[in-house]
PDB file of C-alpha atoms in Angstrom:
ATOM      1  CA  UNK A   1      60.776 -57.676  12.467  1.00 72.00           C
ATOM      2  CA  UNK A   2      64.116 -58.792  12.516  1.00 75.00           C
ATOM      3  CA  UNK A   3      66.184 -55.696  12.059  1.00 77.00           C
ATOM      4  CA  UNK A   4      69.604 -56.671  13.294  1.00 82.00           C
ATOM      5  CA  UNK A   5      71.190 -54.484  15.899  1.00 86.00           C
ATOM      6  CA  UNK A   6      71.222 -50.620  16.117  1.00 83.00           C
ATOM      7  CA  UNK A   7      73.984 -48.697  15.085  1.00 87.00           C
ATOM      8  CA  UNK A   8      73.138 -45.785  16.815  1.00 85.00           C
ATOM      9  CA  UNK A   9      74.146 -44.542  20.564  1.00 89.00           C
ATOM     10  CA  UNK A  10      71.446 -45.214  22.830  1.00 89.00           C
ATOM     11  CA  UNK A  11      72.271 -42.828  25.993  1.00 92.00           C
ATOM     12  CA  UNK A  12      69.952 -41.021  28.301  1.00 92.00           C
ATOM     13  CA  UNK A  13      72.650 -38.770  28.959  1.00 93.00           C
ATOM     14  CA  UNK A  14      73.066 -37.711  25.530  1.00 91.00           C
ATOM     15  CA  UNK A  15      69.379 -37.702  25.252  1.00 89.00           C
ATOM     16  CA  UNK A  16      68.887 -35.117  28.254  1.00 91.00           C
ATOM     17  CA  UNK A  17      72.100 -32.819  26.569  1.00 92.00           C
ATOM     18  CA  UNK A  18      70.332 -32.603  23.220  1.00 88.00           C
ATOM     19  CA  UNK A  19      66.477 -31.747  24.741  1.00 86.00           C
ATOM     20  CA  UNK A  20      68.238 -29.048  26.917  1.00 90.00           C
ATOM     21  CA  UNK A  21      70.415 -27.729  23.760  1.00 90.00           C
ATOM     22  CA  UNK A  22      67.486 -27.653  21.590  1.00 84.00           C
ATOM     23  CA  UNK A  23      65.406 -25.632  23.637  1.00 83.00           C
ATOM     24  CA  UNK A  24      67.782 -22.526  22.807  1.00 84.00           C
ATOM     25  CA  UNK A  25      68.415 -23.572  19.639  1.00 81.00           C
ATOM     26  CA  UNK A  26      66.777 -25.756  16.629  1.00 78.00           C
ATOM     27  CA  UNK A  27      69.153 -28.526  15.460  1.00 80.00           C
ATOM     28  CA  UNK A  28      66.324 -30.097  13.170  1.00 81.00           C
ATOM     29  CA  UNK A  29      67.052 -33.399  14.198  1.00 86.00           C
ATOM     30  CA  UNK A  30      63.566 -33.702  13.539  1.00 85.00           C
ATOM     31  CA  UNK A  31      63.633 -33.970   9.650  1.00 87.00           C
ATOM     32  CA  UNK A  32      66.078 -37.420   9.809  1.00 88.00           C
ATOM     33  CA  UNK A  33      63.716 -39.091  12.663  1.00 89.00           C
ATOM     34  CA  UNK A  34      61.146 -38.473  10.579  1.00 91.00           C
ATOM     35  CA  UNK A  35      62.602 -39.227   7.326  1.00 91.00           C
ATOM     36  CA  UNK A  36      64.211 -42.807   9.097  1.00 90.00           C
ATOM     37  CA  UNK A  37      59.888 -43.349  10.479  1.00 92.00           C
ATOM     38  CA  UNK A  38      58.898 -42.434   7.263  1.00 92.00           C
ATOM     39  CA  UNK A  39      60.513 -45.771   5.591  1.00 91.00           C
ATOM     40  CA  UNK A  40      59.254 -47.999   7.956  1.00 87.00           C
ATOM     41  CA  UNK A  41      56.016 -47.226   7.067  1.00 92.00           C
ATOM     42  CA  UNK A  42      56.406 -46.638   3.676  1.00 93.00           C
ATOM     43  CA  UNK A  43      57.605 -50.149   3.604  1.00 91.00           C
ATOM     44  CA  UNK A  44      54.885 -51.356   5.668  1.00 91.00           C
ATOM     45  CA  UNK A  45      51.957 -49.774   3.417  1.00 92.00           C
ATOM     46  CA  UNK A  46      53.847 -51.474   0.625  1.00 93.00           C
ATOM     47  CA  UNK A  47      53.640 -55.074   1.741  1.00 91.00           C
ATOM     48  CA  UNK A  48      50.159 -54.203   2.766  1.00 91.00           C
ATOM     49  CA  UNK A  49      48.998 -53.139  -0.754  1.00 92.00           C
ATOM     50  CA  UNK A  50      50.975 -56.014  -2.302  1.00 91.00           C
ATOM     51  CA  UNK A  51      49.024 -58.636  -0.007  1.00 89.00           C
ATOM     52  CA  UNK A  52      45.966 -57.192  -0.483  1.00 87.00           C
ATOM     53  CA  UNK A  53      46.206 -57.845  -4.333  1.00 88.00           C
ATOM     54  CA  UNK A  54      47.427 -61.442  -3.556  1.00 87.00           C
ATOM     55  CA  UNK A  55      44.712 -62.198  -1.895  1.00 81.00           C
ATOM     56  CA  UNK A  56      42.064 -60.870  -4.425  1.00 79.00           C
ATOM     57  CA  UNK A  57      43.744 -63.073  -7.245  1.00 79.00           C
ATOM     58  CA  UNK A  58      43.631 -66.117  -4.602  1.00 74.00           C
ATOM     59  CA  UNK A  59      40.482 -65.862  -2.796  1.00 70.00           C
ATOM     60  CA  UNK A  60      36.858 -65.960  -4.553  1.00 66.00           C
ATOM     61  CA  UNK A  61      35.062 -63.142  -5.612  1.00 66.00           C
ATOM     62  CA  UNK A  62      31.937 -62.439  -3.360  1.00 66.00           C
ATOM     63  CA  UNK A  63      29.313 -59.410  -3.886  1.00 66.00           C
ATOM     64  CA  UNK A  64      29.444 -56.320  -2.453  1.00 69.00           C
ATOM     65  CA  UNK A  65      26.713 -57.132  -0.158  1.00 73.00           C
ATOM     66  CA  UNK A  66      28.351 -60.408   1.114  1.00 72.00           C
ATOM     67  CA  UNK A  67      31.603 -58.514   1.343  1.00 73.00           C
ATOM     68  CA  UNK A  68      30.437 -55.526   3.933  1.00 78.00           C
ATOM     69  CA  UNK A  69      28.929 -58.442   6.164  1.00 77.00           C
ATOM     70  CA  UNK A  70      32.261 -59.817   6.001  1.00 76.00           C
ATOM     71  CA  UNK A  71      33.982 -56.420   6.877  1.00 78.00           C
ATOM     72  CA  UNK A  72      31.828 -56.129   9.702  1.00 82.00           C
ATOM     73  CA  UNK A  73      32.732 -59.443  11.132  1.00 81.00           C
ATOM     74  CA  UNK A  74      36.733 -58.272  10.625  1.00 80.00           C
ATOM     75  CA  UNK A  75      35.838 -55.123  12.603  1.00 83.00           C
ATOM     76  CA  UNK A  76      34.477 -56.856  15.670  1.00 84.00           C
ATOM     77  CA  UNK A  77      37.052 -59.439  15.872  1.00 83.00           C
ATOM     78  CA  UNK A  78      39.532 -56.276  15.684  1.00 82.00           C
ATOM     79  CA  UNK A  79      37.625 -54.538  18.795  1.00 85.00           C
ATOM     80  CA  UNK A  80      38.166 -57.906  20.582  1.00 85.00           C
ATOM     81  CA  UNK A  81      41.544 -58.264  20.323  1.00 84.00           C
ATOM     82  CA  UNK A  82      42.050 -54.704  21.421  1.00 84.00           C
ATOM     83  CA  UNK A  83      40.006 -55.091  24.342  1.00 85.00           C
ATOM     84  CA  UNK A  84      41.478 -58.213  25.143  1.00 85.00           C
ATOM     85  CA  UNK A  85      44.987 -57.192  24.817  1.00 83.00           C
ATOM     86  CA  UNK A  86      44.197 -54.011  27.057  1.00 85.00           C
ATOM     87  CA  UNK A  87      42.965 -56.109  29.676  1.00 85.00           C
ATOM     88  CA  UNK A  88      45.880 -58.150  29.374  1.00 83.00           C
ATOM     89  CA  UNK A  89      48.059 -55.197  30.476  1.00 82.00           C
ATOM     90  CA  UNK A  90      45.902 -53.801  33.182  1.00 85.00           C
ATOM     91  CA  UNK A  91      45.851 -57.387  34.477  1.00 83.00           C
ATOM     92  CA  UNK A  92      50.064 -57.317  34.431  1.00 82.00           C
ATOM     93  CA  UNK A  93      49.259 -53.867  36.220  1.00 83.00           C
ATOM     94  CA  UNK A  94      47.135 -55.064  38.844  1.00 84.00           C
ATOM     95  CA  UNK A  95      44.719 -52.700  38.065  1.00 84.00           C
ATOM     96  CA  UNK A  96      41.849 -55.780  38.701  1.00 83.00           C
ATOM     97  CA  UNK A  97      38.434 -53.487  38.732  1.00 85.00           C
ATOM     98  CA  UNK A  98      39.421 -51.820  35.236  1.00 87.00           C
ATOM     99  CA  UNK A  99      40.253 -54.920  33.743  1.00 84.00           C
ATOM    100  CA  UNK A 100      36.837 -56.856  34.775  1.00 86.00           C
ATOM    101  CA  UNK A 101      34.989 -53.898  33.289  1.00 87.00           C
ATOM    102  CA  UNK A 102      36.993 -54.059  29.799  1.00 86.00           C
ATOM    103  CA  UNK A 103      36.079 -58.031  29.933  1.00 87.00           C
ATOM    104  CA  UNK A 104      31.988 -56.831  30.255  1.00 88.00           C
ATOM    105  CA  UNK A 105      33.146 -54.905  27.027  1.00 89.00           C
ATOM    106  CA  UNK A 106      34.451 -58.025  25.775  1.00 86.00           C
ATOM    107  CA  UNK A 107      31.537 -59.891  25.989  1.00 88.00           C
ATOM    108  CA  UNK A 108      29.062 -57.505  24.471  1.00 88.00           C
ATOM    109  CA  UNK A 109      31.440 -57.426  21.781  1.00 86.00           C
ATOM    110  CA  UNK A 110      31.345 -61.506  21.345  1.00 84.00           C
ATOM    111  CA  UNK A 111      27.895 -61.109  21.002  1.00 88.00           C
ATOM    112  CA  UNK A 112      27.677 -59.218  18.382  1.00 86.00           C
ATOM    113  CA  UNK A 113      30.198 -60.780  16.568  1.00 83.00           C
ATOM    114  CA  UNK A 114      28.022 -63.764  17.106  1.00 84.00           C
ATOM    115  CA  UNK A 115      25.053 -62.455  15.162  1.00 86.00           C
ATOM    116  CA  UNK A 116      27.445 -60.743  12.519  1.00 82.00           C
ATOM    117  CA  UNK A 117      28.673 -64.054  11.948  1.00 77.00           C
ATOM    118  CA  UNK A 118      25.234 -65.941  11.611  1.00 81.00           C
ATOM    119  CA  UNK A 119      24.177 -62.824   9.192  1.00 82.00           C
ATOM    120  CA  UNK A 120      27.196 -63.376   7.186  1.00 75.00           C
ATOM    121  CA  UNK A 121      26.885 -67.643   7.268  1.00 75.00           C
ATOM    122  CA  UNK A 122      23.481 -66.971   5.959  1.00 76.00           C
ATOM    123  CA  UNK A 123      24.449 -64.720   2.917  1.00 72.00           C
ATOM    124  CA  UNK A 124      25.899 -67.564   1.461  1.00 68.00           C
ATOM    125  CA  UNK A 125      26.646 -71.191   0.699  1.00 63.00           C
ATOM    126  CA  UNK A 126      28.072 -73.180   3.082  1.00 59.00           C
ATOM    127  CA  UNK A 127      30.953 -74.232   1.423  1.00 56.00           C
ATOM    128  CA  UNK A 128      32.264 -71.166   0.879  1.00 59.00           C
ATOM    129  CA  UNK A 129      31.932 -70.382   4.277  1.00 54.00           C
ATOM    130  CA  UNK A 130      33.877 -73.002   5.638  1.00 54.00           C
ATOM    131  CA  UNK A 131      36.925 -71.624   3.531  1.00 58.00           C
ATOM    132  CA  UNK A 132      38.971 -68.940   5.302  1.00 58.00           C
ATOM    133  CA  UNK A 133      38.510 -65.933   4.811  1.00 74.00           C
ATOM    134  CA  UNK A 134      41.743 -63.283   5.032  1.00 80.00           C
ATOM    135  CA  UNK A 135      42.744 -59.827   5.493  1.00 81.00           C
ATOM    136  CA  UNK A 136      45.427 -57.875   6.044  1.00 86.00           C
ATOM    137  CA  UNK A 137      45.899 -55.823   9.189  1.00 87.00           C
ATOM    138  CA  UNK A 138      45.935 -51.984   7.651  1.00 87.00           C
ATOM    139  CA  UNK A 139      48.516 -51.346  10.800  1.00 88.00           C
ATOM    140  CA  UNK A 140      51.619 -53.717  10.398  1.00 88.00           C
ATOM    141  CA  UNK A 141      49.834 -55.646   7.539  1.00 87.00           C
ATOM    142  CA  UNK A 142      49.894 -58.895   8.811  1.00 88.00           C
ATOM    143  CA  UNK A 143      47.131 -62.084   7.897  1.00 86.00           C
ATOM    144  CA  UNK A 144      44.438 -61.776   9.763  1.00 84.00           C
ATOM    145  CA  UNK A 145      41.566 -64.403  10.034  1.00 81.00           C
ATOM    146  CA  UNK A 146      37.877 -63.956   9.729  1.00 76.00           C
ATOM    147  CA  UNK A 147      37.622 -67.100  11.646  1.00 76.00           C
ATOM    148  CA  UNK A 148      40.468 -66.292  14.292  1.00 78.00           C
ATOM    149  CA  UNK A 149      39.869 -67.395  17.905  1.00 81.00           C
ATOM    150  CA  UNK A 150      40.679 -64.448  20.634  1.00 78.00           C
ATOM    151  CA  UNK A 151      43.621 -65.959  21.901  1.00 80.00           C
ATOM    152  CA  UNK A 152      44.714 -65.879  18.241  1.00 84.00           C
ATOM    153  CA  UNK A 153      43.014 -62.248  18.100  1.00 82.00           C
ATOM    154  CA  UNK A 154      44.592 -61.378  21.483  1.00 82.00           C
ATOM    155  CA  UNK A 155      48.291 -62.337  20.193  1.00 85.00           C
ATOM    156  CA  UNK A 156      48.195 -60.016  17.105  1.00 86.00           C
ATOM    157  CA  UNK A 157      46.320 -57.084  18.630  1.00 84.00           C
ATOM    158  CA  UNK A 158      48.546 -57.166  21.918  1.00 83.00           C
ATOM    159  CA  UNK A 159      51.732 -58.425  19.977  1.00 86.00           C
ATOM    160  CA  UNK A 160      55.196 -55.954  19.386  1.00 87.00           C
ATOM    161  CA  UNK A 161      55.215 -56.268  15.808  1.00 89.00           C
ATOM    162  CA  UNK A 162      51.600 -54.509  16.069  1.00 88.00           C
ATOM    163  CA  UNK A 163      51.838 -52.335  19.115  1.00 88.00           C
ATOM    164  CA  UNK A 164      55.581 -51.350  17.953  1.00 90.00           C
ATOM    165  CA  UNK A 165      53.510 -49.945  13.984  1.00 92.00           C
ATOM    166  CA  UNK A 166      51.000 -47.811  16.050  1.00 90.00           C
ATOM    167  CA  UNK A 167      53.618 -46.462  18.072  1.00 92.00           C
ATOM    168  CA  UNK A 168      55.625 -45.272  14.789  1.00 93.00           C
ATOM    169  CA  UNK A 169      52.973 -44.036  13.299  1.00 92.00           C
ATOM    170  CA  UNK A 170      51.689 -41.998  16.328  1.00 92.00           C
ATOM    171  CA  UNK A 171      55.401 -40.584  16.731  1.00 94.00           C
ATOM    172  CA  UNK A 172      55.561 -39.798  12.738  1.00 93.00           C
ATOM    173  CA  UNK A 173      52.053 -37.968  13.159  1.00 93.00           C
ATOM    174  CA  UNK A 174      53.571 -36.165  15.784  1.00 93.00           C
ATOM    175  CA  UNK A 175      57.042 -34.962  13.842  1.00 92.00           C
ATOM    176  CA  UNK A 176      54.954 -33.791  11.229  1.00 91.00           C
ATOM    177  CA  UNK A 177      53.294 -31.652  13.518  1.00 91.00           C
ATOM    178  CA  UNK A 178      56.518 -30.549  15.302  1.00 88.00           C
ATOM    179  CA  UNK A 179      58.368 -29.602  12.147  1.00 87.00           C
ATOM    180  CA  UNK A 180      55.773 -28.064  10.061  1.00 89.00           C
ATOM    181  CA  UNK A 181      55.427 -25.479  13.154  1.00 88.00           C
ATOM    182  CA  UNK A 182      59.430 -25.190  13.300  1.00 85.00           C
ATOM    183  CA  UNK A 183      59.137 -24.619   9.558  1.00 86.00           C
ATOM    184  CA  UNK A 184      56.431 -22.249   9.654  1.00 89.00           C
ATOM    185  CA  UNK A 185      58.037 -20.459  12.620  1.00 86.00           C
ATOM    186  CA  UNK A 186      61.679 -20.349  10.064  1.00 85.00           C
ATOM    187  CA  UNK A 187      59.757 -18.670   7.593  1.00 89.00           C
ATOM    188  CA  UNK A 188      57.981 -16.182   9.817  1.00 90.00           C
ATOM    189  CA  UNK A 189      61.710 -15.097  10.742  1.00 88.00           C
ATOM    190  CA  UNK A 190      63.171 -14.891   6.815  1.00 89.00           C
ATOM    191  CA  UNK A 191      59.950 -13.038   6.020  1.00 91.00           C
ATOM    192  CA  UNK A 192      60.181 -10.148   8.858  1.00 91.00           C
ATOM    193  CA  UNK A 193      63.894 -10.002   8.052  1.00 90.00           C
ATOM    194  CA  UNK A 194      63.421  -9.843   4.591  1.00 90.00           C
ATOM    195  CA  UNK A 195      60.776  -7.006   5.135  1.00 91.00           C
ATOM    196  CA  UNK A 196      63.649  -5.127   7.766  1.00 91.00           C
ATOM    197  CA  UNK A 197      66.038  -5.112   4.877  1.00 90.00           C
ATOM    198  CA  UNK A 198      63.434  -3.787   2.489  1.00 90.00           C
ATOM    199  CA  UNK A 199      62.399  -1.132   4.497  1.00 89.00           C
ATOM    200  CA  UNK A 200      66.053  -0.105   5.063  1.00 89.00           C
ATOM    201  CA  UNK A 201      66.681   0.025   1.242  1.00 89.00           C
ATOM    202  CA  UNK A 202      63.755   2.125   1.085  1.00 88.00           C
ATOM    203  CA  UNK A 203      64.878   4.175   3.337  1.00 88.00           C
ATOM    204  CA  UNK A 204      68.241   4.704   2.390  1.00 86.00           C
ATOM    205  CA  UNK A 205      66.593   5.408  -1.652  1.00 86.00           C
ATOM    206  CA  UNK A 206      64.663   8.177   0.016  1.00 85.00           C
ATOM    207  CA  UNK A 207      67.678   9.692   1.488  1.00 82.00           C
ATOM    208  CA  UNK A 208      69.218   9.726  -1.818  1.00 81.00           C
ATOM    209  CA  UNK A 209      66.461  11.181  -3.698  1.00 78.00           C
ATOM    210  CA  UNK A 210      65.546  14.177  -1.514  1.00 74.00           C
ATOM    211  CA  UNK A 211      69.777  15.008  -1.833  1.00 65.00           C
ATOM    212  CA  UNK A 212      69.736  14.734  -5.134  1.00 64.00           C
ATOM    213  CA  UNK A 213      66.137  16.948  -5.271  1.00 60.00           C
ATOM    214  CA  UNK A 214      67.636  20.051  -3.098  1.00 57.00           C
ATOM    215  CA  UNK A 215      71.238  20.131  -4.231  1.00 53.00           C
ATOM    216  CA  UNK A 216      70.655  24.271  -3.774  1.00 53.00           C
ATOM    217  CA  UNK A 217      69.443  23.535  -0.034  1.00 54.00           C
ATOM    218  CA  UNK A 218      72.370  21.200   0.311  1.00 51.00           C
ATOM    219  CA  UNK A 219      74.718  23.719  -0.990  1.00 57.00           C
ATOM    220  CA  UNK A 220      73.395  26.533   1.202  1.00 59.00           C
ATOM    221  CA  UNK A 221      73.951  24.226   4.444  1.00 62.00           C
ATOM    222  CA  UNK A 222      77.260  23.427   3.756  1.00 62.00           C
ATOM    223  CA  UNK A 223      77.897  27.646   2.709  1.00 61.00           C
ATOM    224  CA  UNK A 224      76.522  28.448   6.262  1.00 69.00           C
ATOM    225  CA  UNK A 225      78.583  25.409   7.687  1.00 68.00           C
ATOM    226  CA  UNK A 226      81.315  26.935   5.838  1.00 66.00           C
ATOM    227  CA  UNK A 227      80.596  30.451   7.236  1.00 69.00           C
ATOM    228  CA  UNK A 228      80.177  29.464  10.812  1.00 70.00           C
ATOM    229  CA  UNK A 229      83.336  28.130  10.473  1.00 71.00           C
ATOM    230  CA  UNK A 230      85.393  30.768   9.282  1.00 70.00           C
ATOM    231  CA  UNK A 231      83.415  33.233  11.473  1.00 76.00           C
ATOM    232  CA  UNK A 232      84.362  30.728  14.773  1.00 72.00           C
ATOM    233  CA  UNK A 233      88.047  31.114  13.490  1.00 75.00           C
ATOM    234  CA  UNK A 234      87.855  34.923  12.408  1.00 74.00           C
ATOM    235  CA  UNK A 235      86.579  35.544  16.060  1.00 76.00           C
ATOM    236  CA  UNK A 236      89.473  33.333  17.549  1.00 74.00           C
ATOM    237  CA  UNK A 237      92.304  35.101  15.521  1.00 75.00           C
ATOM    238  CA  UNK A 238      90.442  38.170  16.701  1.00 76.00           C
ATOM    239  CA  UNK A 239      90.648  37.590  20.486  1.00 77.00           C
ATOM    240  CA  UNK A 240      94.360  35.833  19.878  1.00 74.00           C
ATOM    241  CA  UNK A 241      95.209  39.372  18.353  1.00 71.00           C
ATOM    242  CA  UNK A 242      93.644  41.797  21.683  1.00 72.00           C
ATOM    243  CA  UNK A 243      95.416  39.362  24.120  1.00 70.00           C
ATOM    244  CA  UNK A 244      98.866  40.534  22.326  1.00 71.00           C
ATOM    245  CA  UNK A 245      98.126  43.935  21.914  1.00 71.00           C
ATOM    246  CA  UNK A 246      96.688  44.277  25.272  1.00 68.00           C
ATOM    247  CA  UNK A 247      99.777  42.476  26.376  1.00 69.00           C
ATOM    248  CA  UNK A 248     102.311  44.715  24.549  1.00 67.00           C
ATOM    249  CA  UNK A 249     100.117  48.034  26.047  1.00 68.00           C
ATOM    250  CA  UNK A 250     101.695  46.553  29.343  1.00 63.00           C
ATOM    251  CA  UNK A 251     104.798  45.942  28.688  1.00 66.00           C
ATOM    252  CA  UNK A 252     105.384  49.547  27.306  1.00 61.00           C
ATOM    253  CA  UNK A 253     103.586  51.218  29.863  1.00 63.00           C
ATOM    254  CA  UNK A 254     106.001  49.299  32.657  1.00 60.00           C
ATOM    255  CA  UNK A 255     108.826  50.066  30.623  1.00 61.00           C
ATOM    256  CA  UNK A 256     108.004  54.175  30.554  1.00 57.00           C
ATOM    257  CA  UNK A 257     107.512  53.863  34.294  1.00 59.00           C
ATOM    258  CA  UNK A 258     110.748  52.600  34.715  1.00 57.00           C
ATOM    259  CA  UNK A 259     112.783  54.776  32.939  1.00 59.00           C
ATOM    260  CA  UNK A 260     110.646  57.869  34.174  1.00 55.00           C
ATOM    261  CA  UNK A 261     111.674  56.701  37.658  1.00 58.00           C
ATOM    262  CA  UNK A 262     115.091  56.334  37.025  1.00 53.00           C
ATOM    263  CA  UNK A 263     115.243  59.831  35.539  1.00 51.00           C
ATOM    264  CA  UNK A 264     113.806  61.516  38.588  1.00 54.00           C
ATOM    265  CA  UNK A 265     115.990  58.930  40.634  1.00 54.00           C
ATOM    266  CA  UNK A 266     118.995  60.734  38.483  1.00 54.00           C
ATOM    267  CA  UNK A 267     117.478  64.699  38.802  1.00 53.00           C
ATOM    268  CA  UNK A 268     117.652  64.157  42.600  1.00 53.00           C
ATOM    269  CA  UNK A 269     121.347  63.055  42.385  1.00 55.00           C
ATOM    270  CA  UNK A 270     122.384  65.306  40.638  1.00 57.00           C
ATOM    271  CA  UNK A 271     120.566  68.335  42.889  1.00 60.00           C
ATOM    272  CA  UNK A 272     121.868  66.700  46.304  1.00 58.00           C
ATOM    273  CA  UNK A 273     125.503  66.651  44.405  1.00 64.00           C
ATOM    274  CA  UNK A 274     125.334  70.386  43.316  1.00 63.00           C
ATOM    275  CA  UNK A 275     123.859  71.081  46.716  1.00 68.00           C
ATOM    276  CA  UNK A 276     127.260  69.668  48.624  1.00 67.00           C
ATOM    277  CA  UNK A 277     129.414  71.593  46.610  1.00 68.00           C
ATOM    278  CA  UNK A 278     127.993  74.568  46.822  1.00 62.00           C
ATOM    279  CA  UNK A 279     128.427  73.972  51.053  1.00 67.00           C
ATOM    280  CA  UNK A 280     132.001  73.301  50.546  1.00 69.00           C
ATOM    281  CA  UNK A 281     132.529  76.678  48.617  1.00 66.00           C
ATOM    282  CA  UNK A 282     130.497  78.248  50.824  1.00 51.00           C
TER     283      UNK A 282
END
């Protein structure tokens, strides 16, 4: 398919950056790959349904009988040009004793493509038989041949319009997978969050309720807060008020000290002065 050139960045670099990043952290990048594989195919099954009803308004009708001998002859040249393509690529491989036993594969299946064909021949006129019969390739829905050679087989099965289909639709299968997990995983989270904030709500209701139950009980514990309180402060005022006095008690009794002993420091003064005179009357 001729799609023109891509627009997008094709760099291994960038490629590396972004599987590193999104192992710590979901970008969903996902979702457009998928969305962008998504049309391909959706345009593929398209053309496939709209050839398929071309060719029943085109082709003659044939019984249902005739038309599963037909199918079976489609199937077998299908296996052929798988097997043929595969060996194809182990050949490019070099991979020589694989590739013989695929051909022994090959061959059985030529046989029995030879007797589906001879059944089929035999169902009905020859005519009719000589007139080819077509189908479209459920894959990349392409015209395929009941009558097709293998090389012709060989080219569609092992061609890069074909190969490139299965490859989309294998990687599609696989982002389904990927982001129905990552969305299944996102949900997991909101619901346990959800739950988290639930249970705190409840919580916090139940707080309020048994308050509003027991105002008495609260009242009483903020009356003994209250108490203890005062009580802490009565006994501080209390021990502030014995420092002082205990203080003053000091200070007065080193005060009476001192003026006692200046008194008796004055009585003997006066005696030693009264003393002397009396000596110098004498």
């Amino acid at each position: 398919m001729d799609l023109g050139e891509c627009l997008k960045v094709h760099d291994l670099a960038l490629r590396a950056d972004y599987e590193i990043a999104s192992k710590e952290q979901d970008f969903f990048f996902e979702l457009d790959a998928m969305d962008h594989l998504q049309s391909f195919i959706a345009d593929c099954d398209r053309r496939t349904e709209v050839a398929k009803k071309r060719l029943a308004e085109t082709q003659e009708e044939i019984s249902a009988e005739v038309a599963a001998k037909a199918e079976r002859v489609h199937e077998l040249n299908e296996e052929i040009g798988k097997l043929l393509a595969k060996v194809e690529q182990l050949g490019a491989e070099g991979n020589v004793e694989e590739s013989q036993k695929v051909m022994d594969e090959v061959e059985k299946a030529r046989a029995k493509k030879r007797e589906a064909e001879e059944v089929y021949r035999n169902s009905m006129p020859a005519s009719s038989f000589q007139q080819q019969k077509l189908r479209v390739c459920e894959v990349c829905s392409a015209y395929l041949g009941l009558h097709d050679n293998d090389r012709r087989l060989a080219d569609h099965f092992g061609g890069k319009l074909h190969l490139g289909f299965i490859e989309i639709r294998e990687k599609l299968e696989e982002l389904k997978r990927v982001v129905a997990e990552k969305q299944e995983k996102r949900n997991q989270e909101r619901l346990k969050r959800r739950e988290e904030r639930e249970r705190e709500e409840r919580e916090k209701l139940r707080r309020s309720r048994s308050h509003s139950k027991n105002p008495k009980r609260s009242r009483s514990r903020e009356h003994r807060r209250h108490r203890s309180r005062s009580m802490s402060r009565e006994r501080k005022r209390r021990t502030r008020s014995k420092s002082r006095e205990k203080r003053h008690r000091h200070r007065s009794r080193s005060s009476s000290r001192s003026r006692s002993r200046s008194h008796q420091r004055s009585g003997h003064s006066s005696r030693d002065r009264s003393r002397e005179r009396s000596r110098r009357r004498y």
